[in-house]
């Protein structure tokens, strides 16, 4: 199956929308299959449906694949470029008596006559000479495949043995009366021409497979291995769609998901490496991947798990890459370019302190911003909770200010010892000082350990923030009286 050099797989998206999670997972499995087996990964854009396909969507799919790191080795081929071959293949089947002309279509109609009705067509009985004469006179007609007697079966690499009695398969259309090929013909013609040896796709194509196998046989081509991967369900058990929130790769990118996290997450949707391994990078996944471990039952999309994986992958980033990724979100949070460019060391220190405190780069940037902004805003919830009594908060903050102004060292351990002493002297728990202080310097009710925060903030900026907070608190205390 995966003899080196012989494995050829393809991803064949229709460019009628952005790359969604299901398509991305199919692309990813094909990528892993090819890379694991030393095979070739082909990209084919299935753009025969002119009305619904667009160049913009093709670009978007290519961008999403590139962002995810799904590099293909060949392509993109465009299915529409194969039109002449599709017609030739249908013509060959007609010549060999494996297809026949069907005149049932209303003249000018592009619709497949009686497609999917599960019947034989009366046109099968038209004597060959008469059918040729009608065609030669320009009578519009489609080409139908003549389904042979018997049974069509295959060993699906995921679903096992599948078999369908041929009398359940209608004489399906190959070419419509306007000369356009139907999907099943185009796909088989392309897969044969491109030497595809392994077809891995969504199991919404299971029902097409018998027809496609009949076409392979009729065209005298070797069957590829088929693997149909179960679909992805939303948490409500229904097929995953936009209703469940973000569904496209692009949307997750905008949400601040790392490509390696989405890569990891998609790989675990319907596949498992065995054991309890979960956090894996692309190289681990390539090594571990095998079709045998694709699960038969549908996978459920769990956004919390995606967030969890994102966090794990953020933790694994080098500080350099994290810094690079955080620039955009930091700018959006109001941090000046001059600070981002001018204080690289400080930027790295700040990110190093807060990096474990968010599921996305955006969340981490928000935690980093107070260190880098000239002035901060106070989170109303934190104010309500920790500055409930402004006069009391101001009294303690003045004591802290005096302490920090004279502190011999701004190292976290020294600051902690000083602060505990101060709390004792004022006969309050340390929390009574730390929480109001955190709101004063960070504007928030949560942050990394306060002593690390103060140390990184530095004496000058800390004192400055405390002064600002005192201004706020004094005004609030006056207003309350
Ligand atoms: N273009 C088809 C789709 O997007 C895939 C065809 C195939 O994989 O055989 O569903």
PDB file of C-alpha atoms and ligand atoms in Angstrom, residues 10-16 20 26 30 44-46 79 183 187 191 199-202 204-205 208 212 228, ligand 1:
ATOM      1  CA  UNK A  10      -5.001  13.758  -3.671  1.00  0.00           C
ATOM      2  CA  UNK A  11      -7.127  16.395  -2.028  1.00  0.00           C
ATOM      3  CA  UNK A  12      -9.894  17.534  -4.353  1.00  0.00           C
ATOM      4  CA  UNK A  13     -11.794  20.514  -2.955  1.00  0.00           C
ATOM      5  CA  UNK A  14     -14.558  22.263  -4.855  1.00  0.00           C
ATOM      6  CA  UNK A  15     -13.806  26.004  -4.720  1.00  0.00           C
ATOM      7  CA  UNK A  16     -17.333  26.964  -3.749  1.00  0.00           C
ATOM      8  CA  UNK A  20     -13.874  24.429   6.304  1.00  0.00           C
ATOM      9  CA  UNK A  26      -9.513  15.476   4.702  1.00  0.00           C
ATOM     10  CA  UNK A  30      -4.052  12.949   2.853  1.00  0.00           C
ATOM     11  CA  UNK A  44      -6.858  19.143  -7.586  1.00  0.00           C
ATOM     12  CA  UNK A  45      -9.331  21.989  -7.654  1.00  0.00           C
ATOM     13  CA  UNK A  46     -12.700  20.609  -8.744  1.00  0.00           C
ATOM     14  CA  UNK A  79     -10.575  19.780 -13.097  1.00  0.00           C
ATOM     15  CA  UNK A 183     -18.961  14.562 -11.114  1.00  0.00           C
ATOM     16  CA  UNK A 187     -13.353  12.395 -10.690  1.00  0.00           C
ATOM     17  CA  UNK A 191      -7.839  10.114 -10.652  1.00  0.00           C
ATOM     18  CA  UNK A 199      -8.478   7.916  -2.384  1.00  0.00           C
ATOM     19  CA  UNK A 200      -9.089   9.234   1.119  1.00  0.00           C
ATOM     20  CA  UNK A 201     -12.149  11.469   1.430  1.00  0.00           C
ATOM     21  CA  UNK A 202     -15.260  12.178   3.449  1.00  0.00           C
ATOM     22  CA  UNK A 204     -20.413  11.546   2.144  1.00  0.00           C
ATOM     23  CA  UNK A 205     -18.808  10.033  -0.975  1.00  0.00           C
ATOM     24  CA  UNK A 208     -20.657   7.505  -5.168  1.00  0.00           C
ATOM     25  CA  UNK A 212     -16.885   5.168  -9.636  1.00  0.00           C
ATOM     26  CA  UNK A 228     -13.846   7.100   3.666  1.00  0.00           C
TER      27      UNK A 228
HETATM   28  N1  LIG B   1     -14.795  17.702  -4.908  1.00  0.00           N
HETATM   29  C1  LIG B   1     -15.346  16.768  -3.993  1.00  0.00           C
HETATM   30  C2  LIG B   1     -15.766  17.486  -2.729  1.00  0.00           C
HETATM   31  O1  LIG B   1     -15.336  18.600  -2.494  1.00  0.00           O
HETATM   32  C3  LIG B   1     -14.360  15.702  -3.581  1.00  0.00           C
HETATM   33  C4  LIG B   1     -14.259  14.614  -4.568  1.00  0.00           C
HETATM   34  C5  LIG B   1     -13.451  13.445  -4.071  1.00  0.00           C
HETATM   35  O2  LIG B   1     -12.695  13.576  -3.106  1.00  0.00           O
HETATM   36  O3  LIG B   1     -13.580  12.396  -4.705  1.00  0.00           O
HETATM   37  O4  LIG B   1     -16.541  16.962  -1.987  1.00  0.00           O
END
